[in-house]
Coordinates of C-alpha atoms in Angstrom, one line a residue:
M1 CA 55.0 226.2 118.7
A2 CA 52.8 226.4 115.4
G3 CA 51.5 223.2 116.1
W4 CA 50.2 223.4 119.2
A5 CA 48.9 227.1 119.5
G6 CA 46.2 226.5 117.1
I7 CA 44.4 223.3 119.0
L8 CA 45.3 224.9 122.5
P9 CA 43.4 228.5 122.0
A10 CA 40.3 226.2 119.9
V11 CA 40.1 224.1 123.6
L12 CA 40.3 227.2 126.0
S13 CA 38.5 229.9 124.4
P14 CA 34.8 229.9 125.8
G15 CA 32.5 229.7 122.3
A16 CA 34.8 226.4 121.4
R17 CA 32.9 223.1 120.7
G18 CA 34.2 221.2 124.6
G19 CA 35.4 224.5 125.6
F20 CA 35.5 225.5 129.3
R21 CA 33.0 227.7 130.4
A22 CA 33.7 230.3 133.0
N23 CA 30.9 231.4 135.7
A24 CA 31.6 232.9 139.3
R25 CA 31.3 229.5 141.1
D26 CA 34.2 227.7 138.6
A27 CA 36.7 230.9 139.1
P28 CA 38.8 229.1 140.7
L29 CA 38.7 226.0 138.5
E30 CA 39.1 228.2 135.5
R31 CA 42.4 229.8 137.0
M32 CA 44.0 226.2 137.6
K33 CA 42.9 225.5 134.5
R34 CA 44.8 228.9 133.0
H35 CA 47.7 227.7 135.2
I36 CA 47.7 224.0 133.5
L37 CA 47.6 225.6 130.4
S38 CA 50.9 228.3 131.0
L39 CA 52.8 225.2 132.7
L40 CA 52.2 222.8 129.9
T41 CA 52.7 225.5 127.0
A42 CA 55.8 226.5 129.1
G43 CA 57.5 223.0 129.1
L44 CA 57.1 222.3 125.8
A45 CA 58.5 225.2 124.0
A46 CA 61.3 224.2 125.8
S47 CA 61.5 220.8 125.2
S48 CA 60.3 221.2 121.4
A49 CA 63.9 222.1 120.7
M50 CA 66.0 219.0 122.5
S51 CA 66.9 216.7 119.6
A52 CA 65.0 213.6 119.9
P53 CA 67.5 210.6 120.2
N54 CA 68.0 208.3 117.6
P55 CA 65.2 205.3 117.0
G56 CA 66.6 204.0 114.1
T57 CA 69.4 200.7 114.1
G58 CA 71.6 199.6 111.7
A59 CA 70.5 200.2 108.0
A60 CA 67.0 200.8 108.9
T61 CA 68.4 204.2 110.3
N62 CA 68.4 205.7 107.0
A63 CA 64.8 204.2 105.9
A64 CA 63.3 207.3 107.3
A65 CA 64.4 210.0 104.7
S66 CA 62.3 207.6 102.5
V67 CA 59.3 207.7 104.6
R68 CA 56.7 209.7 102.4
R69 CA 54.9 212.6 105.0
T70 CA 51.1 212.6 105.0
P71 CA 49.3 215.7 104.3
P72 CA 49.4 218.4 106.8
R73 CA 47.0 217.9 109.7
P74 CA 44.7 220.4 110.9
R75 CA 46.1 223.2 113.9
R76 CA 42.0 223.4 115.3
L77 CA 39.5 220.8 117.0
E78 CA 36.9 222.0 114.6
E79 CA 38.9 221.5 111.8
A80 CA 39.9 217.8 112.8
E81 CA 36.6 217.3 113.3
E82 CA 35.7 218.8 109.7
L83 CA 37.9 216.4 108.4
E84 CA 36.6 213.5 109.8
T85 CA 33.1 213.9 108.0
H86 CA 35.2 213.5 104.7
Q87 CA 36.3 209.9 105.1
V88 CA 34.8 206.8 102.8
E89 CA 33.0 204.4 104.7
S90 CA 33.2 200.7 103.5
E91 CA 30.5 198.9 105.4
D92 CA 32.0 199.3 109.6
V93 CA 35.2 200.6 108.6
M94 CA 35.8 204.4 108.0
V95 CA 39.1 205.4 106.0
E96 CA 41.4 208.4 105.3
A97 CA 40.8 209.1 101.4
A98 CA 44.8 209.7 101.2
A99 CA 46.4 206.8 103.3
R100 CA 50.3 206.4 102.7
A101 CA 51.2 203.8 99.7
R102 CA 52.8 200.5 101.3
V103 CA 56.7 199.8 100.6
E104 CA 56.0 197.0 98.2
G105 CA 56.5 193.9 99.2
R106 CA 56.2 194.7 102.9
P107 CA 52.6 194.3 104.7
S108 CA 51.5 197.5 106.7
A109 CA 51.7 197.0 110.6
L110 CA 48.3 197.3 111.9
L111 CA 48.0 199.3 115.5
F112 CA 45.7 199.7 118.3
S113 CA 45.0 202.1 121.4
A114 CA 46.1 205.2 120.1
S115 CA 46.1 207.3 123.5
F116 CA 48.5 204.7 124.5
Y117 CA 51.9 205.6 124.6
G118 CA 53.1 202.8 123.0
T119 CA 51.0 202.8 119.9
L120 CA 52.9 205.9 119.5
A121 CA 56.2 204.2 119.8
A122 CA 55.4 201.8 117.8
A123 CA 54.0 203.4 115.1
R124 CA 57.4 206.4 115.0
C125 CA 59.8 203.0 114.7
F126 CA 57.6 201.8 111.9
G127 CA 57.0 204.6 110.2
R128 CA 60.9 205.9 110.8
N129 CA 62.3 202.2 108.8
G130 CA 60.1 202.9 105.8
I131 CA 56.5 200.3 106.7
A132 CA 53.6 201.7 107.1
V133 CA 51.7 202.1 109.6
T134 CA 47.8 202.0 110.0
V135 CA 45.9 203.1 113.7
A136 CA 42.8 201.1 114.3
D137 CA 40.6 203.0 117.4
P138 CA 37.1 204.1 118.6
G139 CA 37.6 208.1 118.7
R140 CA 39.3 210.2 116.4
L141 CA 41.9 212.1 118.3
G142 CA 44.2 209.3 120.5
P143 CA 48.0 211.0 119.9
A144 CA 48.9 208.2 117.7
S145 CA 46.8 208.6 115.2
W146 CA 48.0 212.2 114.5
S147 CA 51.3 210.9 114.4
R148 CA 52.9 211.9 110.4
F149 CA 54.4 208.0 110.6
V150 CA 50.4 207.0 110.5
G151 CA 49.0 206.8 106.7
R152 CA 45.6 205.9 107.8
R153 CA 42.9 205.8 110.0
V154 CA 40.3 203.7 110.6
Q155 CA 37.5 203.4 113.0
C156 CA 36.9 200.2 115.3
P157 CA 34.4 199.3 118.3
P158 CA 36.3 199.4 121.4
E159 CA 37.9 196.5 122.8
S160 CA 35.8 196.4 125.8
Q161 CA 33.0 195.2 123.4
P162 CA 34.7 192.1 122.6
E163 CA 31.7 190.2 120.3
A164 CA 31.4 193.4 118.1
F165 CA 35.4 194.4 117.8
M166 CA 36.0 190.8 116.9
D167 CA 33.1 190.6 114.7
W168 CA 34.8 194.3 112.8
L169 CA 38.7 192.7 113.0
L170 CA 37.6 189.6 111.7
D171 CA 36.0 191.4 109.0
F172 CA 38.1 193.8 108.1
G173 CA 41.0 191.4 108.3
R174 CA 38.7 189.6 104.9
Q175 CA 38.2 192.5 103.1
E176 CA 42.1 193.1 102.9
P177 CA 44.1 189.4 103.7
F178 CA 48.0 189.3 104.8
Q179 CA 48.0 193.2 103.8
H180 CA 48.5 194.0 108.1
V181 CA 51.1 192.2 110.5
L182 CA 48.8 192.3 113.8
Y183 CA 50.5 192.9 117.5
P184 CA 48.5 193.6 120.1
T185 CA 49.0 197.0 122.1
S186 CA 46.3 195.9 125.0
D187 CA 45.9 193.3 127.8
E188 CA 42.4 193.0 126.3
L189 CA 44.0 192.7 123.0
A190 CA 46.8 190.4 123.6
W191 CA 44.1 187.9 124.8
L192 CA 41.6 188.2 121.9
V193 CA 44.3 187.6 119.5
S194 CA 45.6 184.5 121.3
V195 CA 41.8 183.2 122.2
H196 CA 41.2 184.2 118.0
A197 CA 44.2 183.2 116.4
A198 CA 42.8 180.5 114.4
E199 CA 40.8 182.5 112.6
L200 CA 43.0 185.5 112.6
K201 CA 45.9 183.5 111.1
R202 CA 43.7 183.5 107.8
Y203 CA 43.9 186.6 107.1
F204 CA 46.9 188.8 109.2
H205 CA 50.3 187.9 110.3
L206 CA 50.4 186.8 113.8
Y207 CA 53.6 186.6 116.1
D208 CA 51.0 184.8 118.8
P209 CA 52.1 182.2 121.6
G210 CA 48.4 181.1 122.2
V211 CA 46.4 181.8 124.7
A212 CA 47.7 179.2 127.5
A213 CA 51.1 181.5 127.4
V214 CA 49.2 184.6 126.8
Y215 CA 46.6 184.1 129.6
G216 CA 49.4 182.4 131.8
L217 CA 51.1 185.5 131.9
L218 CA 47.8 188.2 132.2
N219 CA 46.8 186.0 135.0
K220 CA 48.3 187.0 138.1
R221 CA 47.1 183.7 139.4
K222 CA 48.6 181.4 137.0
L223 CA 51.3 183.9 136.8
F224 CA 52.3 183.3 140.7
E225 CA 52.2 179.6 140.2
A226 CA 54.3 179.9 137.2
G227 CA 57.0 182.4 138.5
Q228 CA 57.5 180.2 141.9
E229 CA 58.1 177.2 139.9
V230 CA 60.6 178.3 137.8
G231 CA 62.2 180.2 140.9
L232 CA 61.2 183.5 141.2
K233 CA 60.3 185.6 143.7
L234 CA 56.7 187.4 144.3
P235 CA 55.2 189.0 147.4
R236 CA 53.2 187.1 149.5
T237 CA 50.1 186.3 147.9
W238 CA 46.7 184.5 148.7
F239 CA 43.5 183.8 146.4
P240 CA 40.8 184.0 149.0
E241 CA 37.9 181.5 147.3
S242 CA 35.4 182.4 150.9
E243 CA 35.0 184.6 153.9
E244 CA 36.6 182.1 155.8
D245 CA 39.6 182.2 153.6
L246 CA 39.2 185.7 154.0
E247 CA 39.2 185.7 158.0
A248 CA 42.5 183.4 157.4
I249 CA 44.6 186.3 155.8
S250 CA 43.3 189.0 158.7
R251 CA 45.3 187.1 161.1
E252 CA 48.1 185.4 158.8
A253 CA 48.9 189.0 156.5
R254 CA 51.1 191.5 157.2
F255 CA 49.1 194.7 157.3
P256 CA 48.1 197.0 155.1
V257 CA 47.2 194.4 152.5
L258 CA 46.5 194.8 148.8
I259 CA 43.0 194.1 147.0
K260 CA 44.2 193.1 143.4
P261 CA 42.2 192.3 140.1
T262 CA 43.2 188.7 139.2
T263 CA 43.6 190.3 135.6
Q264 CA 43.1 193.5 134.1
I265 CA 41.7 191.9 131.2
L266 CA 38.5 193.4 129.9
Y267 CA 38.3 194.8 133.6
S268 CA 35.4 197.3 134.2
T269 CA 37.2 200.3 135.8
H270 CA 40.8 198.9 134.9
R271 CA 42.0 199.8 139.2
K272 CA 45.1 198.3 140.0
G273 CA 44.4 197.8 143.7
L274 CA 42.8 198.9 146.8
P275 CA 45.4 199.4 149.8
V276 CA 43.9 198.0 153.0
A277 CA 45.1 199.3 156.2
E278 CA 43.5 197.2 159.0
P279 CA 42.8 193.4 159.5
S280 CA 39.1 194.9 160.8
Q281 CA 38.5 195.8 157.1
L282 CA 39.0 193.2 155.1
V283 CA 36.3 191.2 154.6
E284 CA 34.3 194.3 153.6
E285 CA 36.4 196.0 151.4
Y286 CA 37.0 192.6 149.6
R287 CA 33.4 192.8 149.2
A288 CA 33.3 195.7 147.6
F289 CA 36.1 195.9 145.7
A290 CA 34.9 192.2 144.2
R291 CA 31.6 194.1 143.0
D292 CA 33.9 195.6 139.8
G293 CA 32.7 193.0 137.4
Y294 CA 34.6 191.3 133.9
A295 CA 32.9 191.3 130.4
P296 CA 30.8 187.9 129.9
M297 CA 33.4 186.8 127.2
L298 CA 36.0 186.5 130.0
V299 CA 33.9 184.9 132.9
K300 CA 32.8 182.6 130.2
F301 CA 36.3 181.0 129.4
D302 CA 37.4 181.6 133.2
P303 CA 34.9 182.0 136.1
A304 CA 37.5 182.0 138.8
V305 CA 38.5 185.5 137.5
A306 CA 35.9 187.4 139.3
R307 CA 37.7 186.9 142.4
P308 CA 40.1 189.4 143.3
M309 CA 43.4 188.5 145.6
V310 CA 45.3 189.2 148.6
Q311 CA 48.3 190.8 148.5
E312 CA 50.8 192.0 151.3
F313 CA 52.0 195.8 150.6
H314 CA 55.5 196.6 149.9
P315 CA 56.1 200.7 150.2
E316 CA 59.0 200.2 148.6
A317 CA 56.9 200.0 145.1
A318 CA 56.9 203.6 144.9
Q319 CA 60.2 204.2 144.5
G320 CA 61.5 200.8 143.5
I321 CA 59.9 199.7 141.0
Y322 CA 63.0 197.7 138.6
S323 CA 61.6 196.5 134.7
L324 CA 63.5 194.4 132.1
S325 CA 61.6 194.5 128.8
G326 CA 62.9 193.1 125.7
F327 CA 62.4 190.0 123.4
V328 CA 62.3 186.5 123.2
D329 CA 61.6 183.7 119.9
E330 CA 60.1 180.7 119.8
T331 CA 63.3 179.2 120.6
G332 CA 63.5 180.8 123.9
E333 CA 67.4 181.3 122.8
L334 CA 67.3 185.0 120.8
F335 CA 66.4 186.9 124.0
E336 CA 67.4 190.0 124.1
V337 CA 66.3 192.8 127.1
R338 CA 66.9 197.0 128.9
G339 CA 67.3 197.1 132.4
A340 CA 65.5 200.3 134.2
M341 CA 63.8 201.4 137.2
K342 CA 60.9 203.3 137.6
V343 CA 61.6 206.7 139.2
L344 CA 58.6 208.4 139.4
Q345 CA 54.8 207.3 139.6
R346 CA 51.3 208.9 139.1
P347 CA 49.9 208.3 141.8
R348 CA 52.5 208.0 143.7
R349 CA 51.3 204.4 145.7
L350 CA 49.8 202.5 142.4
G351 CA 50.4 204.4 139.5
V352 CA 52.1 204.4 136.2
G353 CA 55.6 205.7 135.9
V354 CA 56.7 208.8 134.6
C355 CA 60.6 208.8 134.8
F356 CA 62.8 205.9 134.3
E357 CA 66.1 205.6 134.9
S358 CA 68.5 203.0 132.5
A359 CA 70.3 200.2 135.2
P360 CA 72.2 197.1 134.5
V361 CA 70.5 193.7 133.2
R362 CA 70.5 191.3 136.5
D363 CA 71.3 188.6 134.9
D364 CA 69.5 186.6 137.8
L365 CA 66.5 188.0 137.2
A366 CA 67.0 187.5 132.9
E367 CA 67.8 183.7 133.0
G368 CA 64.5 183.7 135.5
L369 CA 62.1 184.7 133.0
Q370 CA 63.9 183.0 130.2
R371 CA 62.5 179.9 131.9
L372 CA 59.4 181.2 132.6
C373 CA 59.0 182.0 128.6
K374 CA 59.7 178.6 127.9
R375 CA 58.0 177.1 130.6
L376 CA 54.6 178.6 129.6
G377 CA 55.8 178.9 125.8
Y378 CA 55.6 182.4 125.6
H379 CA 57.3 184.3 122.6
G380 CA 57.3 187.9 121.4
V381 CA 57.9 191.7 123.1
F382 CA 57.7 192.1 126.9
E383 CA 57.5 194.1 129.7
V384 CA 58.2 192.6 133.3
E385 CA 58.2 194.7 136.8
F386 CA 59.8 193.2 139.3
I387 CA 59.6 195.3 143.4
Q388 CA 63.0 196.1 144.9
T389 CA 63.2 195.5 148.7
K390 CA 65.8 195.7 150.6
D391 CA 66.4 191.9 150.5
D392 CA 64.9 190.7 146.7
F393 CA 63.3 191.5 143.7
L394 CA 59.9 190.4 143.4
L395 CA 57.9 189.2 140.6
I396 CA 54.6 191.7 140.6
D397 CA 53.2 192.1 136.7
F398 CA 54.6 190.9 133.2
N399 CA 53.3 192.2 130.3
P400 CA 53.1 190.3 126.7
R401 CA 52.6 193.2 124.2
Y402 CA 53.8 196.2 123.5
Y403 CA 53.5 198.4 126.6
G404 CA 53.9 202.4 127.2
Q405 CA 57.7 203.6 128.4
M406 CA 58.4 201.1 125.3
G407 CA 59.7 204.5 123.1
F408 CA 62.7 204.3 125.9
D409 CA 63.6 200.8 124.9
I410 CA 63.9 201.9 121.3
A411 CA 65.5 204.9 122.1
R412 CA 67.9 202.4 124.0
G413 CA 69.1 200.5 120.6
L414 CA 65.9 197.7 120.8
P415 CA 63.7 198.2 118.4
L416 CA 61.2 195.9 120.0
P417 CA 58.4 196.5 117.0
L418 CA 60.5 195.6 114.1
L419 CA 61.3 192.2 116.0
A420 CA 58.0 191.2 116.6
Y421 CA 57.2 192.2 112.9
H422 CA 60.6 190.3 111.6
A423 CA 58.8 187.1 113.3
A424 CA 55.2 187.6 112.2
V425 CA 55.9 187.5 108.5
G426 CA 58.6 185.0 108.9
D427 CA 62.2 187.1 108.2
Q428 CA 64.6 185.2 110.3
L429 CA 67.7 187.0 108.7
S430 CA 66.0 190.9 109.3
L431 CA 65.3 189.8 113.0
Q432 CA 68.5 188.2 113.6
R433 CA 70.4 191.8 111.8
E434 CA 68.5 193.6 114.5
V435 CA 69.5 191.9 117.5
E436 CA 72.6 191.8 116.7
H437 CA 72.8 195.4 116.6
A438 CA 70.8 195.3 119.6
R439 CA 74.0 194.3 121.6
A440 CA 76.2 195.5 120.2
W441 CA 74.5 199.4 121.3
K442 CA 76.1 201.3 124.3
G443 CA 74.0 203.4 125.6
R444 CA 74.7 207.1 127.3
G445 CA 72.8 206.8 130.8
E446 CA 69.3 206.9 129.2
V447 CA 66.2 208.5 130.7
F448 CA 62.9 208.8 130.8
C449 CA 60.8 211.4 131.1
N450 CA 57.0 212.0 130.8
R451 CA 57.8 216.1 130.8
I452 CA 53.9 217.0 130.3
A453 CA 52.9 214.8 133.3
L454 CA 56.3 215.3 135.4
E455 CA 55.7 219.6 134.9
M456 CA 51.8 219.0 135.6
L457 CA 53.0 216.8 138.7
L458 CA 55.8 219.6 140.2
N459 CA 53.2 222.8 139.9
L460 CA 50.5 221.5 140.9
Q461 CA 51.0 219.0 143.8
R462 CA 53.6 222.0 144.9
L463 CA 50.7 224.8 144.7
S464 CA 48.6 222.0 146.9
G465 CA 51.0 221.2 149.0
A466 CA 51.1 217.3 148.2
L467 CA 54.6 217.6 147.0
P468 CA 57.5 219.2 149.3
V469 CA 59.4 222.1 148.0
E470 CA 62.6 220.2 148.5
E471 CA 61.2 217.1 146.7
A472 CA 60.0 219.3 144.0
R473 CA 63.1 221.0 143.6
Q474 CA 65.2 217.8 142.9
W475 CA 63.4 216.7 140.0
R476 CA 64.2 219.5 138.5
R477 CA 67.3 218.6 139.2
W478 CA 67.1 215.9 138.2
L479 CA 65.5 216.9 135.0
G480 CA 68.8 219.5 133.7
Q481 CA 71.0 217.1 134.7
N482 CA 69.8 214.6 132.0
R483 CA 68.1 217.0 129.6
E484 CA 70.4 215.7 126.9
V485 CA 69.6 212.0 127.7
A486 CA 65.9 212.3 127.8
V487 CA 63.5 210.4 126.1
D488 CA 59.7 211.2 126.0
P489 CA 56.7 209.4 125.4
L490 CA 55.3 212.4 123.4
I491 CA 57.4 215.0 122.6
D492 CA 59.3 214.8 119.5
A493 CA 61.3 217.7 117.4
D494 CA 60.0 215.1 113.9
D495 CA 56.9 214.5 114.9
L496 CA 54.9 217.2 116.9
M497 CA 51.3 216.8 116.4
P498 CA 50.7 214.1 118.9
T499 CA 52.0 216.4 121.1
A500 CA 49.2 218.6 120.6
V501 CA 46.9 216.4 120.5
E502 CA 47.7 215.3 124.0
L503 CA 47.6 218.8 125.3
A504 CA 44.1 218.8 124.4
Q505 CA 43.0 215.6 125.6
I506 CA 44.4 216.5 128.7
L507 CA 42.7 219.9 128.8
Y508 CA 39.1 218.4 127.5
G509 CA 39.6 215.8 130.4
S510 CA 40.0 218.0 132.9
A511 CA 37.0 220.0 132.0
R512 CA 34.6 216.6 131.8
H513 CA 36.6 215.0 134.8
P514 CA 37.6 218.5 137.5
R515 CA 37.6 216.1 140.5
A516 CA 39.0 212.9 139.3
F517 CA 41.7 215.0 137.8
V518 CA 42.6 217.0 140.4
R519 CA 42.2 213.4 142.9
M520 CA 45.0 212.3 140.8
M521 CA 47.3 215.6 139.6
V522 CA 46.8 217.5 142.4
L523 CA 46.5 215.8 145.4
N524 CA 48.4 212.8 144.7
R525 CA 45.5 210.0 145.4

């Protein structure tokens, strides 16, 4: 508790920078914030006693002891901000003066998106295996930046400003040629790296399959076409080009339907989709949805991206998302996967996964993914989602990058960041060795649980009435039954500071955007 005890009072105190200022009008919101704080603190106190699952595999497990710890992080946000002012500046790059020394002969891992759980999972995996980690992010308080396994932090432009970001990345590479392995942590970065791979290969170690493969997976129209070609099943989907097409869809489709963006790359709102209940609403809702735009760089690359797609809605998606995640090499033959079932997400209809359970790998789906990767020429880390209906498994998403619950698969004996790293530097022996260890792994029925999100969801939605009392009790029982095999994306007894930073971010975000917080976390919308 000592790690978070300094941060939370600093955020909540009325005089703290960015803290909450109470008045009579805001009293209900203040009570809600205090309730959130008590729930999270109690949940984390109980969770910190849990032993973290062993993320190492093979000989790499013993490397954790050799990783040098970074200096202790400051406990208060004010101290964190003060620390940032003592950084060394080199043109556009801000670098901490005390960076972790690299293991001799090994390039560092360069990670982006510090607020992303996949980045934190990768940083911990690399650090525990003796690989130095640099995290680049526009902000200063992303949880991954504060992991003890991160030896260096740099500030960069946001990926949503692709021209400025690429200028920075190329300049960073020129200053430190071939000192980093670069692997994508987001859709934007996956696309940008593939588009600019020829330039980036002059300065970074990459494992890039090319823009045709990456965009063919991240563009849902191209994914739909390629998936059908290799025999995978997908939801019934339309790609309208006119209002006449929309009128035809209104007559053909089974409602409700979802209006979805063609891709999430450089998408202005990053909305997952919009449900449309009635045929008469489709044209108007489609017009409104299409106003959400993309960055000019992507539109220039693919003008058709601006047109959303329409897909039949499957209510099973709220609790029946089956995923396969893993790694495939450039031959297509070195292929290792793990199966999981997403059992809880927020918001419940279209949201981010909170809880997953281990699931058997379906050979038919795994073989279909192998065919898809060979068809498009993809190699690298992936996470693929299917809606499980009563009759079929329908492909809906393919993420050719690190992903949010990647720590779950690392804990299940599949160290995906290490596989991508060894492949990028051309270390085939180490890659083969790690895959062999992964294939020999035996599970214990592990589950994935974002304990912070679950605590908030159960308590706040129970108070609002959005979650029935009995269902909340069922989730409490589920958590109790799986406590010994639960993997948390944040809470780690060996690396507690990211949890403290995440709590501070949640509290700050709820103060800054209270309506959005209430809509998602309290009302389940």
